[in-house]
């Protein structure tokens, strides 16, 4: 795993350059907060897990298509995606 001291924007940059481990680190860093936010809305653990997976798939696609516009921080952005 990459060092957790790396910023989200640095991890995103590394991922778009082909470093898969960077995305793993980014997901591990934020998955519990994103899951909790989704769960508070849907109130079903299994539905929240499915949505969380969909959010990360959509995020991967956005990064791969180079459509991510870093105008703010990653966590608020991905929470809006969720």
CSV table of C-alpha atoms in Angstrom, one decimal:
chain,number,residue,atom,x,y,z
A,1,UNK,CA,0.0,0.0,0.0
A,2,UNK,CA,1.2,3.5,-0.7
A,3,UNK,CA,2.0,5.8,2.1
A,4,UNK,CA,-1.1,7.3,3.6
A,5,UNK,CA,0.7,10.7,3.9
A,6,UNK,CA,0.1,11.3,0.2
A,7,UNK,CA,-2.7,13.7,-0.6
A,8,UNK,CA,-5.8,12.7,-2.4
A,9,UNK,CA,-4.8,14.7,-5.4
A,10,UNK,CA,-1.4,13.1,-5.5
A,11,UNK,CA,-3.0,9.6,-5.4
A,12,UNK,CA,-5.4,10.5,-8.1
A,13,UNK,CA,-2.5,11.8,-10.3
A,14,UNK,CA,-0.6,8.5,-9.6
A,15,UNK,CA,-3.7,6.5,-10.5
A,16,UNK,CA,-4.2,8.3,-13.8
A,17,UNK,CA,-0.6,7.6,-14.6
A,18,UNK,CA,-1.2,3.8,-14.2
A,19,UNK,CA,-0.6,3.2,-10.5
A,20,UNK,CA,-3.5,0.9,-9.5
A,21,UNK,CA,-2.2,0.8,-5.9
A,22,UNK,CA,-2.9,4.6,-5.6
A,23,UNK,CA,-6.6,4.0,-6.2
A,24,UNK,CA,-6.6,1.2,-3.6
A,25,UNK,CA,-5.1,3.6,-1.0
A,26,UNK,CA,-7.7,6.3,-1.9
A,27,UNK,CA,-10.6,3.8,-1.6
A,28,UNK,CA,-9.3,2.5,1.8
A,29,UNK,CA,-8.9,6.1,3.0
A,30,UNK,CA,-12.5,7.1,2.3
A,31,UNK,CA,-14.7,4.0,2.0
A,32,UNK,CA,-16.1,4.0,5.5
A,33,UNK,CA,-17.2,7.7,5.4
A,34,UNK,CA,-18.8,7.2,2.0
A,35,UNK,CA,-20.5,4.0,3.1
A,36,UNK,CA,-21.9,5.7,6.2
A,37,UNK,CA,-23.2,8.7,4.2
A,38,UNK,CA,-25.0,6.3,1.8
A,39,UNK,CA,-26.3,4.1,4.6
A,40,UNK,CA,-27.8,7.1,6.4
A,41,UNK,CA,-29.8,7.9,3.3
A,42,UNK,CA,-30.9,4.4,2.2
A,43,UNK,CA,-31.0,2.7,5.6
A,44,UNK,CA,-30.2,-0.7,4.2
A,45,UNK,CA,-26.8,-2.2,4.5
A,46,UNK,CA,-26.9,-4.3,1.4
A,47,UNK,CA,-28.2,-1.5,-0.8
A,48,UNK,CA,-25.6,0.8,0.6
A,49,UNK,CA,-22.9,-1.7,-0.3
A,50,UNK,CA,-24.2,-1.9,-3.8
A,51,UNK,CA,-24.3,1.8,-4.2
A,52,UNK,CA,-20.8,2.2,-2.7
A,53,UNK,CA,-19.5,-0.3,-5.3
A,54,UNK,CA,-21.3,1.6,-8.1
A,55,UNK,CA,-19.8,4.9,-6.8
A,56,UNK,CA,-16.3,3.6,-7.0
A,57,UNK,CA,-16.9,2.1,-10.5
A,58,UNK,CA,-18.2,5.4,-11.7
A,59,UNK,CA,-15.2,7.2,-10.1
A,60,UNK,CA,-12.8,4.9,-11.8
A,61,UNK,CA,-14.4,5.6,-15.1
A,62,UNK,CA,-14.3,9.3,-14.6
A,63,UNK,CA,-10.6,9.1,-13.7
A,64,UNK,CA,-9.8,6.9,-16.7
A,65,UNK,CA,-11.6,9.2,-19.1
A,66,UNK,CA,-9.7,12.1,-17.5
A,67,UNK,CA,-13.0,14.0,-16.7
A,68,UNK,CA,-12.1,14.6,-13.0
A,69,UNK,CA,-11.8,18.3,-12.5
A,70,UNK,CA,-10.0,19.0,-9.2
A,71,UNK,CA,-11.6,22.2,-8.1
A,72,UNK,CA,-12.1,21.1,-4.6
A,73,UNK,CA,-11.3,18.2,-2.3
A,74,UNK,CA,-11.9,14.6,-3.3
A,75,UNK,CA,-14.2,13.5,-0.4
A,76,UNK,CA,-16.9,16.2,-1.0
A,77,UNK,CA,-16.7,15.5,-4.7
A,78,UNK,CA,-17.2,11.7,-4.3
A,79,UNK,CA,-20.0,12.2,-1.8
A,80,UNK,CA,-21.8,14.2,-4.4
A,81,UNK,CA,-21.3,11.3,-6.9
A,82,UNK,CA,-22.8,9.0,-4.2
